[in-house]
Amino acid sequence: MVPIVFVHGIRLSGAAWSEQLHLLGPRAKAVDLPGHGSRRGERFTLAAVVDAIAEAIDEPALVVGHSLGGYLAIAAAARYPERVAGLVVAGSTFLPGKALETPFRVAHRLLIRLPDQGERLSRWQFHSALPPKLAEAVIGGGIATEVIPDVAEAFADFDVLADLAAYPGPTWLVNGSRDHFRRHERRFLDACADGRLVTVPKAGHYLPMVRGKEFAQLVLDAARSSASGKSEASGAVRG
């Protein structure tokens, strides 16, 4: 099986993948992106993030990203295709633009006005959305609300479909059926050189963390397929 490198979402850290690392074993690792986790205080730029992902890959690996991490996994694969044996992009098929950027900027402005910059509210959010053990891991890894403006700036000129088309390897687009980030999934699938769309019924945006065992099996299947050099037929849908 090829190694697996996990890329977390906005404000989170590699701790968001702690259950996946436990389930998938020593061949799996998670990165902290610049501006997040152990790298809070570093400037978040697209170039810095792509390099951080590439540096975490010791040999061709399956790169798995969720939400923001999915977009960044695509960017890394486009720039370092020789290091990426396959892509799993979860909850990341909404085209960047004002419709995606504005809610994050508004949330940032509201949170930073609070005395604790929204720390208590964020803790409540993750405790409400995630299993207790994983929520504690996410909170322990730090919640980097301050990085939101830099993320928005980095995405201003990011053509995700062009980057996705530039990557020649197999790509699995994984979405919960109830995920609002799946809006443009068919356009993402059409851009893939070798793509597969997987839709998980009754799952939302936090699919990788809320339904960890199910997601780990999807990742494991993709890793085995990447290792054999074979992927499922383009356009397949699991419903």
PDB file of C-alpha atoms in Angstrom:
ATOM      1  CA  MET A   1       0.000   0.000   0.000  1.00  0.00           C
ATOM      2  CA  VAL A   2       1.210   3.491  -0.796  1.00  0.00           C
ATOM      3  CA  PRO A   3       1.765   5.932   2.080  1.00  0.00           C
ATOM      4  CA  ILE A   4      -1.090   8.292   2.926  1.00  0.00           C
ATOM      5  CA  VAL A   5      -0.696  12.005   3.692  1.00  0.00           C
ATOM      6  CA  PHE A   6      -3.663  13.837   5.211  1.00  0.00           C
ATOM      7  CA  VAL A   7      -4.286  17.577   4.769  1.00  0.00           C
ATOM      8  CA  HIS A   8      -6.641  19.301   7.228  1.00  0.00           C
ATOM      9  CA  GLY A   9      -9.267  22.006   6.810  1.00  0.00           C
ATOM     10  CA  ILE A  10      -9.251  25.704   7.620  1.00  0.00           C
ATOM     11  CA  ARG A  11      -8.423  26.720  11.236  1.00  0.00           C
ATOM     12  CA  LEU A  12      -7.689  23.103  12.218  1.00  0.00           C
ATOM     13  CA  SER A  13      -4.483  21.049  12.367  1.00  0.00           C
ATOM     14  CA  GLY A  14      -3.208  17.557  11.695  1.00  0.00           C
ATOM     15  CA  ALA A  15      -4.980  16.551  14.920  1.00  0.00           C
ATOM     16  CA  ALA A  16      -8.225  16.536  12.941  1.00  0.00           C
ATOM     17  CA  TRP A  17      -6.986  13.292  11.379  1.00  0.00           C
ATOM     18  CA  SER A  18      -6.108  11.505  14.629  1.00  0.00           C
ATOM     19  CA  GLU A  19      -8.786   8.826  14.185  1.00  0.00           C
ATOM     20  CA  GLN A  20      -7.685   8.168  10.598  1.00  0.00           C
ATOM     21  CA  LEU A  21      -4.062   7.794  11.684  1.00  0.00           C
ATOM     22  CA  HIS A  22      -5.140   5.289  14.341  1.00  0.00           C
ATOM     23  CA  LEU A  23      -7.260   3.301  11.880  1.00  0.00           C
ATOM     24  CA  LEU A  24      -4.795   3.293   8.977  1.00  0.00           C
ATOM     25  CA  GLY A  25      -1.551   2.723  10.841  1.00  0.00           C
ATOM     26  CA  PRO A  26       2.075   3.784  10.441  1.00  0.00           C
ATOM     27  CA  ARG A  27       1.926   4.354   6.690  1.00  0.00           C
ATOM     28  CA  ALA A  28      -0.347   7.356   7.325  1.00  0.00           C
ATOM     29  CA  LYS A  29       0.683  10.833   8.483  1.00  0.00           C
ATOM     30  CA  ALA A  30      -0.939  14.267   8.790  1.00  0.00           C
ATOM     31  CA  VAL A  31       0.634  17.649   8.113  1.00  0.00           C
ATOM     32  CA  ASP A  32       0.162  20.955   9.899  1.00  0.00           C
ATOM     33  CA  LEU A  33      -0.237  23.663   7.289  1.00  0.00           C
ATOM     34  CA  PRO A  34       1.479  27.056   7.654  1.00  0.00           C
ATOM     35  CA  GLY A  35      -0.619  29.246   9.931  1.00  0.00           C
ATOM     36  CA  HIS A  36      -2.181  26.231  11.661  1.00  0.00           C
ATOM     37  CA  GLY A  37      -1.402  23.852  14.540  1.00  0.00           C
ATOM     38  CA  SER A  38       2.296  23.710  15.336  1.00  0.00           C
ATOM     39  CA  ARG A  39       2.903  26.272  12.567  1.00  0.00           C
ATOM     40  CA  ARG A  40       0.626  29.032  13.829  1.00  0.00           C
ATOM     41  CA  GLY A  41       2.315  32.348  13.296  1.00  0.00           C
ATOM     42  CA  GLU A  42       3.734  31.334   9.925  1.00  0.00           C
ATOM     43  CA  ARG A  43       2.276  33.123   6.915  1.00  0.00           C
ATOM     44  CA  PHE A  44      -0.287  31.133   4.947  1.00  0.00           C
ATOM     45  CA  THR A  45       0.367  31.418   1.208  1.00  0.00           C
ATOM     46  CA  LEU A  46      -0.506  28.978  -1.535  1.00  0.00           C
ATOM     47  CA  ALA A  47       3.165  28.444  -2.396  1.00  0.00           C
ATOM     48  CA  ALA A  48       4.132  27.811   1.239  1.00  0.00           C
ATOM     49  CA  VAL A  49       1.288  25.364   1.749  1.00  0.00           C
ATOM     50  CA  VAL A  50       2.014  23.398  -1.411  1.00  0.00           C
ATOM     51  CA  ASP A  51       5.659  23.113  -0.408  1.00  0.00           C
ATOM     52  CA  ALA A  52       4.662  21.950   3.097  1.00  0.00           C
ATOM     53  CA  ILE A  53       2.542  19.163   1.619  1.00  0.00           C
ATOM     54  CA  ALA A  54       5.259  18.142  -0.815  1.00  0.00           C
ATOM     55  CA  GLU A  55       7.875  18.074   1.946  1.00  0.00           C
ATOM     56  CA  ALA A  56       5.712  15.640   3.928  1.00  0.00           C
ATOM     57  CA  ILE A  57       5.841  13.108   1.087  1.00  0.00           C
ATOM     58  CA  ASP A  58       8.839  10.791   1.313  1.00  0.00           C
ATOM     59  CA  GLU A  59       7.734   8.571  -1.585  1.00  0.00           C
ATOM     60  CA  PRO A  60       4.754   8.732  -3.957  1.00  0.00           C
ATOM     61  CA  ALA A  61       1.706   8.900  -1.694  1.00  0.00           C
ATOM     62  CA  LEU A  62      -2.052   9.088  -1.682  1.00  0.00           C
ATOM     63  CA  VAL A  63      -2.821  12.660  -0.620  1.00  0.00           C
ATOM     64  CA  VAL A  64      -6.126  13.064   1.208  1.00  0.00           C
ATOM     65  CA  GLY A  65      -7.566  16.508   1.847  1.00  0.00           C
ATOM     66  CA  HIS A  66     -10.764  17.682   3.484  1.00  0.00           C
ATOM     67  CA  SER A  67     -12.445  21.045   2.870  1.00  0.00           C
ATOM     68  CA  LEU A  68      -9.619  23.597   2.534  1.00  0.00           C
ATOM     69  CA  GLY A  69      -7.225  20.653   2.582  1.00  0.00           C
ATOM     70  CA  GLY A  70      -8.880  19.172  -0.491  1.00  0.00           C
ATOM     71  CA  TYR A  71      -8.238  22.288  -2.551  1.00  0.00           C
ATOM     72  CA  LEU A  72      -4.654  22.391  -1.331  1.00  0.00           C
ATOM     73  CA  ALA A  73      -4.134  18.707  -2.110  1.00  0.00           C
ATOM     74  CA  ILE A  74      -5.195  19.480  -5.684  1.00  0.00           C
ATOM     75  CA  ALA A  75      -2.739  22.382  -5.857  1.00  0.00           C
ATOM     76  CA  ALA A  76       0.087  20.184  -4.565  1.00  0.00           C
ATOM     77  CA  ALA A  77      -0.728  17.409  -7.045  1.00  0.00           C
ATOM     78  CA  ALA A  78      -0.680  19.860  -9.950  1.00  0.00           C
ATOM     79  CA  ARG A  79       2.756  21.161  -8.979  1.00  0.00           C
ATOM     80  CA  TYR A  80       4.323  17.892  -7.793  1.00  0.00           C
ATOM     81  CA  PRO A  81       2.515  15.138  -9.753  1.00  0.00           C
ATOM     82  CA  GLU A  82       5.468  12.769  -9.419  1.00  0.00           C
ATOM     83  CA  ARG A  83       4.987  12.736  -5.641  1.00  0.00           C
ATOM     84  CA  VAL A  84       1.237  12.084  -5.704  1.00  0.00           C
ATOM     85  CA  ALA A  85       0.127   8.517  -6.463  1.00  0.00           C
ATOM     86  CA  GLY A  86      -3.517   9.500  -6.074  1.00  0.00           C
ATOM     87  CA  LEU A  87      -5.849  12.118  -4.631  1.00  0.00           C
ATOM     88  CA  VAL A  88      -8.825  11.864  -2.304  1.00  0.00           C
ATOM     89  CA  VAL A  89     -10.639  15.200  -2.220  1.00  0.00           C
ATOM     90  CA  ALA A  90     -13.388  15.313   0.418  1.00  0.00           C
ATOM     91  CA  GLY A  91     -15.890  18.136   0.781  1.00  0.00           C
ATOM     92  CA  SER A  92     -14.008  20.380  -1.646  1.00  0.00           C
ATOM     93  CA  THR A  93     -16.044  20.649  -4.847  1.00  0.00           C
ATOM     94  CA  PHE A  94     -17.424  24.179  -4.516  1.00  0.00           C
ATOM     95  CA  LEU A  95     -15.707  26.615  -6.865  1.00  0.00           C
ATOM     96  CA  PRO A  96     -13.745  29.301  -4.987  1.00  0.00           C
ATOM     97  CA  GLY A  97     -15.099  32.817  -5.338  1.00  0.00           C
ATOM     98  CA  LYS A  98     -17.158  35.386  -3.478  1.00  0.00           C
ATOM     99  CA  ALA A  99     -19.897  32.891  -2.616  1.00  0.00           C
ATOM    100  CA  LEU A 100     -17.338  30.760  -0.792  1.00  0.00           C
ATOM    101  CA  GLU A 101     -15.086  33.522   0.530  1.00  0.00           C
ATOM    102  CA  THR A 102     -17.667  35.943   1.949  1.00  0.00           C
ATOM    103  CA  PRO A 103     -19.062  33.717   4.742  1.00  0.00           C
ATOM    104  CA  PHE A 104     -15.547  33.035   6.021  1.00  0.00           C
ATOM    105  CA  ARG A 105     -14.611  36.719   6.029  1.00  0.00           C
ATOM    106  CA  VAL A 106     -17.836  37.617   7.833  1.00  0.00           C
ATOM    107  CA  ALA A 107     -17.265  34.862  10.398  1.00  0.00           C
ATOM    108  CA  HIS A 108     -13.714  36.106  10.955  1.00  0.00           C
ATOM    109  CA  ARG A 109     -14.857  39.689  11.557  1.00  0.00           C
ATOM    110  CA  LEU A 110     -17.462  38.525  14.059  1.00  0.00           C
ATOM    111  CA  LEU A 111     -15.166  36.132  15.914  1.00  0.00           C
ATOM    112  CA  ILE A 112     -12.232  38.519  16.341  1.00  0.00           C
ATOM    113  CA  ARG A 113     -14.542  41.050  18.002  1.00  0.00           C
ATOM    114  CA  LEU A 114     -15.209  38.635  20.854  1.00  0.00           C
ATOM    115  CA  PRO A 115     -12.971  38.874  23.953  1.00  0.00           C
ATOM    116  CA  ASP A 116     -11.470  35.433  23.299  1.00  0.00           C
ATOM    117  CA  GLN A 117     -11.584  35.839  19.495  1.00  0.00           C
ATOM    118  CA  GLY A 118     -14.264  33.196  19.293  1.00  0.00           C
ATOM    119  CA  GLU A 119     -12.341  30.437  21.067  1.00  0.00           C
ATOM    120  CA  ARG A 120     -15.276  29.449  23.278  1.00  0.00           C
ATOM    121  CA  LEU A 121     -17.737  29.518  20.373  1.00  0.00           C
ATOM    122  CA  SER A 122     -15.399  27.428  18.224  1.00  0.00           C
ATOM    123  CA  ARG A 123     -15.001  24.875  20.999  1.00  0.00           C
ATOM    124  CA  TRP A 124     -18.780  24.609  21.263  1.00  0.00           C
ATOM    125  CA  GLN A 125     -19.032  24.191  17.476  1.00  0.00           C
ATOM    126  CA  PHE A 126     -16.618  21.275  17.367  1.00  0.00           C
ATOM    127  CA  HIS A 127     -18.050  19.618  20.463  1.00  0.00           C
ATOM    128  CA  SER A 128     -21.475  19.819  18.808  1.00  0.00           C
ATOM    129  CA  ALA A 129     -20.368  18.500  15.417  1.00  0.00           C
ATOM    130  CA  LEU A 130     -17.737  15.865  16.207  1.00  0.00           C
ATOM    131  CA  PRO A 131     -17.390  12.737  18.346  1.00  0.00           C
ATOM    132  CA  PRO A 132     -16.140  13.730  21.832  1.00  0.00           C
ATOM    133  CA  LYS A 133     -12.643  12.238  21.598  1.00  0.00           C
ATOM    134  CA  LEU A 134     -11.997  13.764  18.187  1.00  0.00           C
ATOM    135  CA  ALA A 135     -13.440  17.127  19.259  1.00  0.00           C
ATOM    136  CA  GLU A 136     -10.925  17.223  22.118  1.00  0.00           C
ATOM    137  CA  ALA A 137      -8.088  16.380  19.723  1.00  0.00           C
ATOM    138  CA  VAL A 138      -9.154  19.129  17.313  1.00  0.00           C
ATOM    139  CA  ILE A 139      -9.383  21.702  20.108  1.00  0.00           C
ATOM    140  CA  GLY A 140      -6.056  20.558  21.546  1.00  0.00           C
ATOM    141  CA  GLY A 141      -4.406  21.091  18.172  1.00  0.00           C
ATOM    142  CA  GLY A 142      -5.486  24.740  18.208  1.00  0.00           C
ATOM    143  CA  ILE A 143      -8.132  26.697  16.320  1.00  0.00           C
ATOM    144  CA  ALA A 144      -6.438  29.246  14.053  1.00  0.00           C
ATOM    145  CA  THR A 145      -9.234  31.730  13.373  1.00  0.00           C
ATOM    146  CA  GLU A 146      -6.648  34.423  12.641  1.00  0.00           C
ATOM    147  CA  VAL A 147      -5.577  32.669   9.420  1.00  0.00           C
ATOM    148  CA  ILE A 148      -8.863  33.247   7.560  1.00  0.00           C
ATOM    149  CA  PRO A 149      -7.884  36.510   5.785  1.00  0.00           C
ATOM    150  CA  ASP A 150      -4.640  34.990   4.496  1.00  0.00           C
ATOM    151  CA  VAL A 151      -6.528  31.955   3.201  1.00  0.00           C
ATOM    152  CA  ALA A 152      -9.011  34.195   1.385  1.00  0.00           C
ATOM    153  CA  GLU A 153      -6.163  36.175  -0.157  1.00  0.00           C
ATOM    154  CA  ALA A 154      -4.357  33.006  -1.259  1.00  0.00           C
ATOM    155  CA  PHE A 155      -7.471  31.774  -3.041  1.00  0.00           C
ATOM    156  CA  ALA A 156      -8.138  35.016  -4.911  1.00  0.00           C
ATOM    157  CA  ASP A 157      -6.382  33.828  -8.079  1.00  0.00           C
ATOM    158  CA  PHE A 158      -6.552  30.079  -7.551  1.00  0.00           C
ATOM    159  CA  ASP A 159      -7.944  28.219 -10.575  1.00  0.00           C
ATOM    160  CA  VAL A 160      -8.743  24.903  -8.931  1.00  0.00           C
ATOM    161  CA  LEU A 161     -10.227  23.300 -12.050  1.00  0.00           C
ATOM    162  CA  ALA A 162      -7.092  24.067 -14.059  1.00  0.00           C
ATOM    163  CA  ASP A 163      -4.929  22.537 -11.337  1.00  0.00           C
ATOM    164  CA  LEU A 164      -7.186  19.494 -11.151  1.00  0.00           C
ATOM    165  CA  ALA A 165      -6.973  19.034 -14.924  1.00  0.00           C
ATOM    166  CA  ALA A 166      -3.187  19.302 -14.758  1.00  0.00           C
ATOM    167  CA  TYR A 167      -2.888  16.312 -12.443  1.00  0.00           C
ATOM    168  CA  PRO A 168      -2.743  13.104 -14.520  1.00  0.00           C
ATOM    169  CA  GLY A 169      -3.266  10.570 -11.731  1.00  0.00           C
ATOM    170  CA  PRO A 170      -6.406   9.048 -10.188  1.00  0.00           C
ATOM    171  CA  THR A 171      -8.695  11.307  -8.183  1.00  0.00           C
ATOM    172  CA  TRP A 172     -11.543  10.345  -5.873  1.00  0.00           C
ATOM    173  CA  LEU A 173     -14.026  13.157  -5.185  1.00  0.00           C
ATOM    174  CA  VAL A 174     -15.808  12.195  -1.963  1.00  0.00           C
ATOM    175  CA  ASN A 175     -18.851  14.117  -0.755  1.00  0.00           C
ATOM    176  CA  GLY A 176     -21.564  13.592   1.796  1.00  0.00           C
ATOM    177  CA  SER A 177     -24.962  13.797   0.153  1.00  0.00           C
ATOM    178  CA  ARG A 178     -25.843  16.656   2.533  1.00  0.00           C
ATOM    179  CA  ASP A 179     -22.616  18.606   2.083  1.00  0.00           C
ATOM    180  CA  HIS A 180     -23.104  22.175   0.851  1.00  0.00           C
ATOM    181  CA  PHE A 181     -19.572  22.037  -0.612  1.00  0.00           C
ATOM    182  CA  ARG A 182     -20.638  19.550  -3.312  1.00  0.00           C
ATOM    183  CA  ARG A 183     -22.388  22.193  -5.435  1.00  0.00           C
ATOM    184  CA  HIS A 184     -19.985  21.984  -8.414  1.00  0.00           C
ATOM    185  CA  GLU A 185     -18.960  18.331  -8.088  1.00  0.00           C
ATOM    186  CA  ARG A 186     -19.813  17.485 -11.698  1.00  0.00           C
ATOM    187  CA  ARG A 187     -17.567  20.261 -13.000  1.00  0.00           C
ATOM    188  CA  PHE A 188     -14.769  18.950 -10.790  1.00  0.00           C
ATOM    189  CA  LEU A 189     -15.345  15.417 -12.053  1.00  0.00           C
ATOM    190  CA  ASP A 190     -15.261  16.597 -15.669  1.00  0.00           C
ATOM    191  CA  ALA A 191     -11.909  18.303 -14.994  1.00  0.00           C
ATOM    192  CA  CYS A 192     -10.269  15.110 -13.679  1.00  0.00           C
ATOM    193  CA  ALA A 193      -7.961  13.203 -16.001  1.00  0.00           C
ATOM    194  CA  ASP A 194      -8.933  10.023 -14.138  1.00  0.00           C
ATOM    195  CA  GLY A 195     -11.791  10.783 -11.796  1.00  0.00           C
ATOM    196  CA  ARG A 196     -14.375   9.065  -9.672  1.00  0.00           C
ATOM    197  CA  LEU A 197     -17.210  10.669  -7.722  1.00  0.00           C
ATOM    198  CA  VAL A 198     -18.231   8.996  -4.463  1.00  0.00           C
ATOM    199  CA  THR A 199     -21.380  10.222  -2.708  1.00  0.00           C
ATOM    200  CA  VAL A 200     -22.000   8.996   0.835  1.00  0.00           C
ATOM    201  CA  PRO A 201     -25.698   9.013   1.794  1.00  0.00           C
ATOM    202  CA  LYS A 202     -26.905  11.049   4.776  1.00  0.00           C
ATOM    203  CA  ALA A 203     -23.451  12.496   5.433  1.00  0.00           C
ATOM    204  CA  GLY A 204     -22.568  16.169   5.776  1.00  0.00           C
ATOM    205  CA  HIS A 205     -19.438  18.272   5.464  1.00  0.00           C
ATOM    206  CA  TYR A 206     -17.665  16.652   8.399  1.00  0.00           C
ATOM    207  CA  LEU A 207     -17.956  13.178   6.859  1.00  0.00           C
ATOM    208  CA  PRO A 208     -14.252  12.243   7.400  1.00  0.00           C
ATOM    209  CA  MET A 209     -14.498  12.991  11.108  1.00  0.00           C
ATOM    210  CA  VAL A 210     -18.083  12.034  11.944  1.00  0.00           C
ATOM    211  CA  ARG A 211     -18.053   8.759  10.021  1.00  0.00           C
ATOM    212  CA  GLY A 212     -14.398   7.948  10.486  1.00  0.00           C
ATOM    213  CA  LYS A 213     -14.436   4.182   9.948  1.00  0.00           C
ATOM    214  CA  GLU A 214     -16.421   4.501   6.736  1.00  0.00           C
ATOM    215  CA  PHE A 215     -14.120   7.212   5.451  1.00  0.00           C
ATOM    216  CA  ALA A 216     -11.014   5.209   6.404  1.00  0.00           C
ATOM    217  CA  GLN A 217     -12.281   2.327   4.272  1.00  0.00           C
ATOM    218  CA  LEU A 218     -12.721   4.675   1.302  1.00  0.00           C
ATOM    219  CA  VAL A 219      -9.166   5.935   1.793  1.00  0.00           C
ATOM    220  CA  LEU A 220      -7.836   2.402   2.132  1.00  0.00           C
ATOM    221  CA  ASP A 221      -9.560   1.354  -1.102  1.00  0.00           C
ATOM    222  CA  ALA A 222      -8.072   4.365  -2.884  1.00  0.00           C
ATOM    223  CA  ALA A 223      -4.603   3.631  -1.491  1.00  0.00           C
ATOM    224  CA  ARG A 224      -4.740   0.027  -2.678  1.00  0.00           C
ATOM    225  CA  SER A 225      -5.980   1.117  -6.079  1.00  0.00           C
ATOM    226  CA  SER A 226      -3.206   3.725  -6.347  1.00  0.00           C
ATOM    227  CA  ALA A 227      -0.620   1.104  -5.424  1.00  0.00           C
ATOM    228  CA  SER A 228      -1.834  -1.243  -8.162  1.00  0.00           C
ATOM    229  CA  GLY A 229      -1.946   1.534 -10.724  1.00  0.00           C
ATOM    230  CA  LYS A 230      -5.638   0.937 -11.352  1.00  0.00           C
ATOM    231  CA  SER A 231      -8.575   3.180 -10.513  1.00  0.00           C
ATOM    232  CA  GLU A 232     -12.298   2.698 -10.742  1.00  0.00           C
ATOM    233  CA  ALA A 233     -14.140   3.733 -13.855  1.00  0.00           C
ATOM    234  CA  SER A 234     -14.411   7.464 -14.387  1.00  0.00           C
ATOM    235  CA  GLY A 235     -17.652   8.947 -13.135  1.00  0.00           C
ATOM    236  CA  ALA A 236     -18.663   6.125 -10.843  1.00  0.00           C
ATOM    237  CA  VAL A 237     -21.070   7.190  -8.111  1.00  0.00           C
ATOM    238  CA  ARG A 238     -21.637   5.465  -4.818  1.00  0.00           C
ATOM    239  CA  GLY A 239     -25.057   6.289  -3.494  1.00  0.00           C
TER     240      GLY A 239
END
